mmCIF file of C-alpha atoms in Angstrom:
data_model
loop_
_atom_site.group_PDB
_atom_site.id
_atom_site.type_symbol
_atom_site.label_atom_id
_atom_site.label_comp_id
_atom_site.label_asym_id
_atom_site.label_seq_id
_atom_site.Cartn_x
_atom_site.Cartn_y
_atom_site.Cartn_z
ATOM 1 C CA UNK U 3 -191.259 -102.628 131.472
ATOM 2 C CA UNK U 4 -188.296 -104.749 131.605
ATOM 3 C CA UNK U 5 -187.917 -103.823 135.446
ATOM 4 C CA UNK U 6 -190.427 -102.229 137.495
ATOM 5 C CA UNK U 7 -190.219 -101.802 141.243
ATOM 6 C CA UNK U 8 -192.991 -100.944 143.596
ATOM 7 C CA UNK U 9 -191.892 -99.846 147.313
ATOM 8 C CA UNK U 10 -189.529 -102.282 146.965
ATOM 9 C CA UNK U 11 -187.475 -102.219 150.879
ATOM 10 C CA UNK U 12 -184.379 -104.471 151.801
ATOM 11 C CA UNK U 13 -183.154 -103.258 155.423
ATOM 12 C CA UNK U 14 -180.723 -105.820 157.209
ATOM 13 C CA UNK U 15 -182.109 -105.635 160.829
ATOM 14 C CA UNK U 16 -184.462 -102.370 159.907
ATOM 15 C CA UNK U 17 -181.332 -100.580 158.742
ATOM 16 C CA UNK U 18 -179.196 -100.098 155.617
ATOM 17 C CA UNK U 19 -179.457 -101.077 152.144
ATOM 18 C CA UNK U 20 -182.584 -99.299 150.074
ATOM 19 C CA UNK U 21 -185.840 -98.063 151.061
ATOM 20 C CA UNK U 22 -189.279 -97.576 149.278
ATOM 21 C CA UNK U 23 -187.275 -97.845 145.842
ATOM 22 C CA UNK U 24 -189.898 -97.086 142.612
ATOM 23 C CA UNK U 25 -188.766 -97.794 139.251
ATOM 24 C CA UNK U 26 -189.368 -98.476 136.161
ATOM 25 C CA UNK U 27 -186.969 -99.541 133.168
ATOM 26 C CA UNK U 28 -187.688 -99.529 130.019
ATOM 27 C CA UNK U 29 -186.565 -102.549 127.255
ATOM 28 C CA UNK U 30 -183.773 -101.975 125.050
ATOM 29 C CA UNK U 31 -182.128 -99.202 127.039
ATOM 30 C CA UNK U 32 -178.815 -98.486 129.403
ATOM 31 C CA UNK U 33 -179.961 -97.632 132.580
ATOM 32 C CA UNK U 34 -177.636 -96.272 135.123
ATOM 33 C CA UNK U 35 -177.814 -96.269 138.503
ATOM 34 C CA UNK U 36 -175.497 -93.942 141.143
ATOM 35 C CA UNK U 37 -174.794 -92.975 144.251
ATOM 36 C CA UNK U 38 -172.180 -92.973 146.864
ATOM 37 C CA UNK U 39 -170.908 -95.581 148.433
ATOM 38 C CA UNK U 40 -173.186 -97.369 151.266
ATOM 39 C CA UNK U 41 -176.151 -95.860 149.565
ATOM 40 C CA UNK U 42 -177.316 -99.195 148.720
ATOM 41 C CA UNK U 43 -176.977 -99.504 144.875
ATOM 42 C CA UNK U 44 -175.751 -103.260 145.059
ATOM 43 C CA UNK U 45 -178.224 -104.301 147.541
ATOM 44 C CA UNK U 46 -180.996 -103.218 145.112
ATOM 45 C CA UNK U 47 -179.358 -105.086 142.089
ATOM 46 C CA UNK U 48 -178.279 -108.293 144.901
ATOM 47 C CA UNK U 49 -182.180 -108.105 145.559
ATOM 48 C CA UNK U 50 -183.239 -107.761 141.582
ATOM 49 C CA UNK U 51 -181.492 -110.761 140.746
ATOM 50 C CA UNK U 52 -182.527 -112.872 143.686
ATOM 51 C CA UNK U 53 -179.476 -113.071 145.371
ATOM 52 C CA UNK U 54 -181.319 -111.033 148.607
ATOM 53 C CA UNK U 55 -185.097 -111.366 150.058
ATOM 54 C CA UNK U 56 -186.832 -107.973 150.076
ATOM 55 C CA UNK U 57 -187.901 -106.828 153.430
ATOM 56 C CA UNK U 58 -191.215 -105.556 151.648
ATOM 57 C CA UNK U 59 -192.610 -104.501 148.438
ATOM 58 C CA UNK U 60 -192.964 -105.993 145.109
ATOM 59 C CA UNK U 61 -191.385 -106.049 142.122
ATOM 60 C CA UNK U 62 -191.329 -107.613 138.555
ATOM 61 C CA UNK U 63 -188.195 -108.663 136.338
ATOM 62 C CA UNK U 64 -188.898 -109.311 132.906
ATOM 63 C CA UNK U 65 -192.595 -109.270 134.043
ATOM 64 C CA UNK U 66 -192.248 -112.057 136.077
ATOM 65 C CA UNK U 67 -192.146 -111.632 140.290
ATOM 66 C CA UNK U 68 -188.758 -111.985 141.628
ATOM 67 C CA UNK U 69 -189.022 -115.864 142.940
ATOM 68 C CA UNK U 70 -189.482 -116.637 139.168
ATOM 69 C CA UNK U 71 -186.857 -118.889 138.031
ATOM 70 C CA UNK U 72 -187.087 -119.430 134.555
ATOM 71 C CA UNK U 73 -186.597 -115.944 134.203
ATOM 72 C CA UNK U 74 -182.994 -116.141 135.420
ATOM 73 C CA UNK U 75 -181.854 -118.231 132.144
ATOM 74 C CA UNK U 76 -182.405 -114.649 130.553
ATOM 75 C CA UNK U 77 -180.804 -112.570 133.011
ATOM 76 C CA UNK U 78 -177.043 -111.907 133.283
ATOM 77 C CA UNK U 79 -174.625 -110.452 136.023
ATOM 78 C CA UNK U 80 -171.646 -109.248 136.737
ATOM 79 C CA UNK U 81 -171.204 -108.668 140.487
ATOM 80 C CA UNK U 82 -169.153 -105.711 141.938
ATOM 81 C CA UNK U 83 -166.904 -108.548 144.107
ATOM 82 C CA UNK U 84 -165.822 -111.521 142.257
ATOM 83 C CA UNK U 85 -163.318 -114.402 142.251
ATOM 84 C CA UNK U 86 -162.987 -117.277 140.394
ATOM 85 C CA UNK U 87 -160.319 -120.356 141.407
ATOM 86 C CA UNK U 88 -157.548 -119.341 140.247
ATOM 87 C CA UNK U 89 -156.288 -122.808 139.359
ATOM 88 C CA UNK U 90 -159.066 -123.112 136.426
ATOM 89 C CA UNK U 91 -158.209 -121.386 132.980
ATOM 90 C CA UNK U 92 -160.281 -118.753 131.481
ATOM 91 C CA UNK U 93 -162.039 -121.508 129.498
ATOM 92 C CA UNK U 94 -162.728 -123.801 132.235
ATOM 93 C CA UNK U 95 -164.805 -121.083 134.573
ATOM 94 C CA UNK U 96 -167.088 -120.101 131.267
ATOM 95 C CA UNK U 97 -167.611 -123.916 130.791
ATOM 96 C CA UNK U 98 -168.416 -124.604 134.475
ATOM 97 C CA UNK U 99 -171.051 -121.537 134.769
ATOM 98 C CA UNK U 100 -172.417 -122.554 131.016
ATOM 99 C CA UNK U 101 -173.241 -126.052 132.760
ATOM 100 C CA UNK U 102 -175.190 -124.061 135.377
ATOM 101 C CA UNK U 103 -177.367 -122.218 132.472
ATOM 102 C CA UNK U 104 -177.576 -125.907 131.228
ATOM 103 C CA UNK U 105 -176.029 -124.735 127.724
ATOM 104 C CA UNK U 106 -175.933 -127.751 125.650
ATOM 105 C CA UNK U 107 -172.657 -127.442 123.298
ATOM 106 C CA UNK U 108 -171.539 -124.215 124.748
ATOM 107 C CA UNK U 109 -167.733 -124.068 123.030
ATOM 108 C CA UNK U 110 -168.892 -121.964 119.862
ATOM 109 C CA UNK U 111 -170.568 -119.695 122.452
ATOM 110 C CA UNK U 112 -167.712 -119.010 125.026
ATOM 111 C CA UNK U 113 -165.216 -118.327 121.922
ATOM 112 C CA UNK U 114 -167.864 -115.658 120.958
ATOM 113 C CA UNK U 115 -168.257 -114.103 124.185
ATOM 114 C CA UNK U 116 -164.020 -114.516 124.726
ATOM 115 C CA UNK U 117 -163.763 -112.278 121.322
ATOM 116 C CA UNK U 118 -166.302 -110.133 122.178
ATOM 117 C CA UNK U 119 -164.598 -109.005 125.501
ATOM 118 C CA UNK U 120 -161.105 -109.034 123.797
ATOM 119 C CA UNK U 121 -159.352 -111.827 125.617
ATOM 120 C CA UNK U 122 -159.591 -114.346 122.313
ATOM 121 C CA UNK U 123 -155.969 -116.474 122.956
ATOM 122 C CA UNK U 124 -156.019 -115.938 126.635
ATOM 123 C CA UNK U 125 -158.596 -118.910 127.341
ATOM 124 C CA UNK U 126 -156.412 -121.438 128.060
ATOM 125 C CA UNK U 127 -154.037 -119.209 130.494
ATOM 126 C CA UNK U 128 -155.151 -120.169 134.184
ATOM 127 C CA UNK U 129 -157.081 -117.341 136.286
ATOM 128 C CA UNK U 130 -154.064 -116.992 138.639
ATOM 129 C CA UNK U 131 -151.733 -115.156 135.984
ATOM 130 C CA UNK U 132 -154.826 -112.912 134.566
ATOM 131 C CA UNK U 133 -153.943 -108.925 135.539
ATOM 132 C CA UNK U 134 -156.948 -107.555 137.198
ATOM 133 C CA UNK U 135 -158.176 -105.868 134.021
ATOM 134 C CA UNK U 136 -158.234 -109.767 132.251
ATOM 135 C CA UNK U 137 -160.315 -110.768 135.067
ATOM 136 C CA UNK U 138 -162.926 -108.314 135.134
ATOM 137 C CA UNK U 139 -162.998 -108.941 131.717
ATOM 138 C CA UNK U 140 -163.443 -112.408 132.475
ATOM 139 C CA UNK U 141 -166.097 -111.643 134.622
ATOM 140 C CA UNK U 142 -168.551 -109.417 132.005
ATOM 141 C CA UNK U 143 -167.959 -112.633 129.471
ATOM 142 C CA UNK U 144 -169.808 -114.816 132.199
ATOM 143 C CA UNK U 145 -172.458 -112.652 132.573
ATOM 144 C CA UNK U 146 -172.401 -112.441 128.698
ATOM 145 C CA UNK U 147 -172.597 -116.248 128.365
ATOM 146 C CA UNK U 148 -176.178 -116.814 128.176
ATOM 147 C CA UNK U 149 -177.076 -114.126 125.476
ATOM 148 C CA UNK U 150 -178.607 -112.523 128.173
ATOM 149 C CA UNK U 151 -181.750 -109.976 127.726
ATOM 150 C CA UNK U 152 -181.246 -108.397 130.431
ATOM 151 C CA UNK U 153 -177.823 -107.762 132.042
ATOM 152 C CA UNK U 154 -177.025 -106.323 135.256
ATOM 153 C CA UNK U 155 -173.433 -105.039 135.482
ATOM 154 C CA UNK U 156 -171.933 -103.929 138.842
ATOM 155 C CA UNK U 157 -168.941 -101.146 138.704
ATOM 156 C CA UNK U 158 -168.255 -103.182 135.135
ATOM 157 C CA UNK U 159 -165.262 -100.781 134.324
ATOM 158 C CA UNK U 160 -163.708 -100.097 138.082
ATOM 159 C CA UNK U 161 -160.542 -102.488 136.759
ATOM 160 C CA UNK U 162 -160.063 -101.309 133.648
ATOM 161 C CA UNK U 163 -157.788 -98.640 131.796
ATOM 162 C CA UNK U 164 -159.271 -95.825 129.742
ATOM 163 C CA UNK U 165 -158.606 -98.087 126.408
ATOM 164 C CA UNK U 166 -160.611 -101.348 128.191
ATOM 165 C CA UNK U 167 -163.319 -98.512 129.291
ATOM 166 C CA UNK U 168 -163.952 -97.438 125.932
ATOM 167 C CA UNK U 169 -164.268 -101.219 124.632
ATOM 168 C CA UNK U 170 -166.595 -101.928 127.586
ATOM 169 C CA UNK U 171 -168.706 -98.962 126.369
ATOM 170 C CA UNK U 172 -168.371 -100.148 122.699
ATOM 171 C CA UNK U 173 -170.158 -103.575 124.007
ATOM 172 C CA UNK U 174 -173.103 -102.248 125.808
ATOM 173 C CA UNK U 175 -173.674 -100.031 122.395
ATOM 174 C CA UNK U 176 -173.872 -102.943 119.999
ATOM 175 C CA UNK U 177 -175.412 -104.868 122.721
ATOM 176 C CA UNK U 178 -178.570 -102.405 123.481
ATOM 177 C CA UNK U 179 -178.437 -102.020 119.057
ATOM 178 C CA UNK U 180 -179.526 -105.858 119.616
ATOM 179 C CA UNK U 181 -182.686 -104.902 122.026
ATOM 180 C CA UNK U 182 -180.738 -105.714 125.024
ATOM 181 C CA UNK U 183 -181.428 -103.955 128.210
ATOM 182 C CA UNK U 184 -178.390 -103.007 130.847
ATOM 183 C CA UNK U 185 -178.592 -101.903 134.250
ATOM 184 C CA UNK U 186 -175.365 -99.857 134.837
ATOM 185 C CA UNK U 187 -174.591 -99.282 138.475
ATOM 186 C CA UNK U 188 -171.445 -97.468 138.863
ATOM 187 C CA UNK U 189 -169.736 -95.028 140.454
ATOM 188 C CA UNK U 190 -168.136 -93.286 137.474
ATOM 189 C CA UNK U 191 -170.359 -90.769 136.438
ATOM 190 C CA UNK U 192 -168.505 -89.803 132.888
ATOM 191 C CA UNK U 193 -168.588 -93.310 131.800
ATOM 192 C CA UNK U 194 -172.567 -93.646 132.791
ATOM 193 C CA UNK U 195 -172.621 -90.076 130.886
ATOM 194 C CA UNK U 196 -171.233 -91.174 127.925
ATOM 195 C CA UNK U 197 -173.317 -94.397 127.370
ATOM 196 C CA UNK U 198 -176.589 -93.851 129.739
ATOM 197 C CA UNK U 199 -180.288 -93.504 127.679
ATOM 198 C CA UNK U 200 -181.658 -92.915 131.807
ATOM 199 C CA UNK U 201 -180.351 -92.843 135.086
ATOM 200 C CA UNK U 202 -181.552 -92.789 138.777
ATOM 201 C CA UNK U 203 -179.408 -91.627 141.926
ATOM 202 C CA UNK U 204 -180.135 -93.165 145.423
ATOM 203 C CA UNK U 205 -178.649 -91.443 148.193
ATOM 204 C CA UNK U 206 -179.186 -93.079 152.094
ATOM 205 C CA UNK U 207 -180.854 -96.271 150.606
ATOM 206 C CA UNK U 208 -183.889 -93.462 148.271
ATOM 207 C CA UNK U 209 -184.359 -92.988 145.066
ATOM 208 C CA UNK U 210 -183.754 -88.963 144.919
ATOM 209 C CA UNK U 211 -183.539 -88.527 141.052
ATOM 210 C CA UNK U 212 -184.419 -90.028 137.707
ATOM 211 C CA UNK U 213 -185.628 -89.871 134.679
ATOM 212 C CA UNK U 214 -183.944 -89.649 131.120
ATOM 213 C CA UNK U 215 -180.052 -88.387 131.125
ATOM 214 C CA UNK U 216 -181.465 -85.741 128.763
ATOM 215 C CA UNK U 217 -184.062 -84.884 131.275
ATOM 216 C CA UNK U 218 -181.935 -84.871 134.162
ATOM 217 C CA UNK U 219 -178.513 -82.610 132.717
ATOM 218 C CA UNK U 220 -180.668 -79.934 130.897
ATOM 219 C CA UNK U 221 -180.304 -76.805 132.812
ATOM 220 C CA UNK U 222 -183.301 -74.318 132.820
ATOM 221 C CA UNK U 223 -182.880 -70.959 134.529
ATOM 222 C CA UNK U 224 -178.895 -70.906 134.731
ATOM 223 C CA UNK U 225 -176.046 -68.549 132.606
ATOM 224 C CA UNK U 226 -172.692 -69.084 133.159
ATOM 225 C CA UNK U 227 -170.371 -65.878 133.019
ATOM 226 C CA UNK U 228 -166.770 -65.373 132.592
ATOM 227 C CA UNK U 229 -165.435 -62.150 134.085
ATOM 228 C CA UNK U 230 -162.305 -60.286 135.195
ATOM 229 C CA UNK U 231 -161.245 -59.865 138.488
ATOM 230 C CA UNK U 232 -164.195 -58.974 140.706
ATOM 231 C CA UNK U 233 -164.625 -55.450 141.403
ATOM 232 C CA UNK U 234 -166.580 -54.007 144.722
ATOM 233 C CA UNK U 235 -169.023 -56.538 146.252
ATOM 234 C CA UNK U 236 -170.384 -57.833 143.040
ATOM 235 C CA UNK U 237 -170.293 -61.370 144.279
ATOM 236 C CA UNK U 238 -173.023 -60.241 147.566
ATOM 237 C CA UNK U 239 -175.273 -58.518 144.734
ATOM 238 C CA UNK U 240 -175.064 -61.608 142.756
ATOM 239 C CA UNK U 241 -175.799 -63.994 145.347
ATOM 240 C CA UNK U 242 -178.261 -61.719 146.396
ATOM 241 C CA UNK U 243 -179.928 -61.716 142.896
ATOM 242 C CA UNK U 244 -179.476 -65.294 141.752
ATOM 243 C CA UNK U 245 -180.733 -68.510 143.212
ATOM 244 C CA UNK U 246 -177.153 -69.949 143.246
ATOM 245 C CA UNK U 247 -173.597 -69.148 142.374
ATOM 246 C CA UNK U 248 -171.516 -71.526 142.058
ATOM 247 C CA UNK U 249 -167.428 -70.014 140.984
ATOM 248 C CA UNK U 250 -164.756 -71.714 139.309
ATOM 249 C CA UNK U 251 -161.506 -69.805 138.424
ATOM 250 C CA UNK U 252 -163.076 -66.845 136.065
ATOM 251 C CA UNK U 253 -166.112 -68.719 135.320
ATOM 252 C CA UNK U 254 -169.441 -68.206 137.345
ATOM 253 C CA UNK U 255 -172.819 -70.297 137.344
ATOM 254 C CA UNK U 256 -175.633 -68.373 138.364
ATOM 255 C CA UNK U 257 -179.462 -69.819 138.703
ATOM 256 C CA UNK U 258 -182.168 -67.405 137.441
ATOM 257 C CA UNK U 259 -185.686 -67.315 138.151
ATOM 258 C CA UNK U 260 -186.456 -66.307 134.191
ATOM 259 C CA UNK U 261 -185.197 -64.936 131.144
ATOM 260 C CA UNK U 262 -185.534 -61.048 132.275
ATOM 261 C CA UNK U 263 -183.270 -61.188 134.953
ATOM 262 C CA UNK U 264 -180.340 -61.934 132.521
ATOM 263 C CA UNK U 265 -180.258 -58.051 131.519
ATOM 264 C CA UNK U 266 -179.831 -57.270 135.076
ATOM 265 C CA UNK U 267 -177.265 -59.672 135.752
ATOM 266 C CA UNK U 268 -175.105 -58.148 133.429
ATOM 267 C CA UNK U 269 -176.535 -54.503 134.631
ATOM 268 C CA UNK U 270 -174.926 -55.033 137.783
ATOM 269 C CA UNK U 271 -171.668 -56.630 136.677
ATOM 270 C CA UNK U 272 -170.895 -53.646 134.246
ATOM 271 C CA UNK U 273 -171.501 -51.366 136.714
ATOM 272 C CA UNK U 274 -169.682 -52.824 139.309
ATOM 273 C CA UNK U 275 -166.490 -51.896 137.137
ATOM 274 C CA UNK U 276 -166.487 -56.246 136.904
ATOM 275 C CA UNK U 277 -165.278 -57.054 132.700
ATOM 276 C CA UNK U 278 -167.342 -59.171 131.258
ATOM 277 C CA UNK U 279 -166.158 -61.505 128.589
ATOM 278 C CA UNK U 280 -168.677 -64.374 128.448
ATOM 279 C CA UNK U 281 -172.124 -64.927 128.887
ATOM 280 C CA UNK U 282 -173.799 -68.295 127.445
ATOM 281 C CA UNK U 283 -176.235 -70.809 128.760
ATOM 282 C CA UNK U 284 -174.868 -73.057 131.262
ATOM 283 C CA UNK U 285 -174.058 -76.515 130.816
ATOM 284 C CA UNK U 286 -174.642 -78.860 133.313
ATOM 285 C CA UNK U 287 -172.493 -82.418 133.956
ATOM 286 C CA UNK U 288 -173.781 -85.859 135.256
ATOM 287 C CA UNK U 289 -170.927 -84.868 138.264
ATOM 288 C CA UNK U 290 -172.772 -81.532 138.770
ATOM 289 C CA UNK U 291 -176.066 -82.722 139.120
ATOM 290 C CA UNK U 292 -174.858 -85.646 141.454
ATOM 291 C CA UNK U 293 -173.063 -83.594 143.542
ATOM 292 C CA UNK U 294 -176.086 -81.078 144.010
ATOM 293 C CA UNK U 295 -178.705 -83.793 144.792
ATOM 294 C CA UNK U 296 -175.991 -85.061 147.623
ATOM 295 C CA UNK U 297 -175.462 -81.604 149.586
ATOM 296 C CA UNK U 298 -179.542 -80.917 148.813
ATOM 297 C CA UNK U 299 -180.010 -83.861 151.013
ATOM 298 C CA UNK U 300 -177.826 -83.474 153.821
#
């Protein structure tokens, strides 16, 4: 495993940030991480990188524990808060942090890594006149610097516009194409949808889901329906019958136990004097499932 957690706590003053967090990561794969805000997403990836102590637990980074340094020349990051001086062109930061990685005639590099996150001809324009979108830009081509094999990318997309969104998504592609792994934390659920191979979802500083983004959005036991105007109190017999109903506009969702109670679902909506137009397996959303997992755990 690329990453590979075991218990692994970081509590500031026995409160906060994540708690008994297990996971594993596999090499060559996106891996997203969610959850809300303050559920302690960036202290797990602060603490993965080195940037925080854990409280307790162990785990491993590349296989190596998390005090391993050499294993940081392989590691990039793009942190969720970052600022460079704005007085120092675009060319000038990538040079600085390619001294830190020790890069010995890093120019061919950096103009790579300036095409590859579209601002080729913008290197020599100082920080301070880069839109907001340039300089998160900015910041994925540092983290991009060292050819990194593993890259963790903080809310990489929160600046951008849907066109810079999709090219952001077109890198990590070519990038995990290349055996590269990613660890995605963001709070845009389509984008981590879209580009995701597996995903976990901490909620009050646990782990509460993951698995594969197959795994996790196929939908056993549910049938969604599209009907007329309700008639009588079909919507009591049907929450009465199903596990859930969930409504939206015409369109309901309704959890089953198993296959035979489909007949009787529709048994009860026909004879409510209900028209039914639609019935088809329902298909669940990244947003669905997130939202689910959140009022589950209240």
């Amino acid at each position: 495993m690329i990453i590979e957690t075991f218990d692994l706590t970081k509590q500031f003053n026995g409160r906060g940030g994540c708690q008994e967090v297990n996971l594993e990561v596999e090499p060559g794969k996106i891996f997203g991480f969610l959850g809300p805000n303050g559920a302690g997403k960036s202290t797990l990836v602060k603490t993965l990188v080195g940037l925080l102590h854990p409280t307790s637990g162990t785990a491993t980074v590349l296989g190596q524990p998390l005090r391993d340094t050499a294993s940081k020349q392989k590691i990039g990051y793009l942190p969720e808060n970052f600022k460079y001086h704005d007085w120092m062109s675009g060319f000038e930061v990538l040079l600085f942090h390619a001294s830190l990685y020790k890069m010995t005639q890093p120019k061919a590099r950096i103009i790579d890594v300036f095409e590859m996150v579209s601002l080729i001809g913008q290197e020599k324009k100082r920080v301070g006149t880069y839109s907001k979108g340039m300089q998160q830009r900015l910041g994925l081509a540092v983290a991009l610097l060292p050819a990194p094999d593993l890259l963790f990318l903080d809310e990489p997309t929160s600046a951008l516009d849907p066109v810079g969104r999709k090219e952001i998504r077109e890198i990590l592609r070519h990038l995990r194409s290349e055996g590269k792994t990613i660890f995605l934390n963001s709070h845009l659920l389509s984008e981590v949808e879209m580009v995701c191979d597996d995903a976990a979802i901490i909620n009050k500083g646990r782990i509460i889901a993951q698995g594969s983004l197959a795994d996790l959005l196929s939908v056993s036991g549910a049938v969604e329906v599209r009907i007329g105007p309700p008639a009588g109190n079909i919507l009591e017999l049907l929450t009465d019958r199903c596990s859930t109903v969930r409504q939206y506009n015409d369109s309901l969702t309704l959890g089953v136990k198993t296959r035979e109670d489909i007949p009787e679902i529709v048994k009860l909506i026909v004879a409510s004097g209900t028209p039914l137009y639609e019935l088809r397996p329902a298909a669940n959303s990244l947003e669905d499932l997130f939202i689910n997992l959140l009022k589950d755990e209240k």
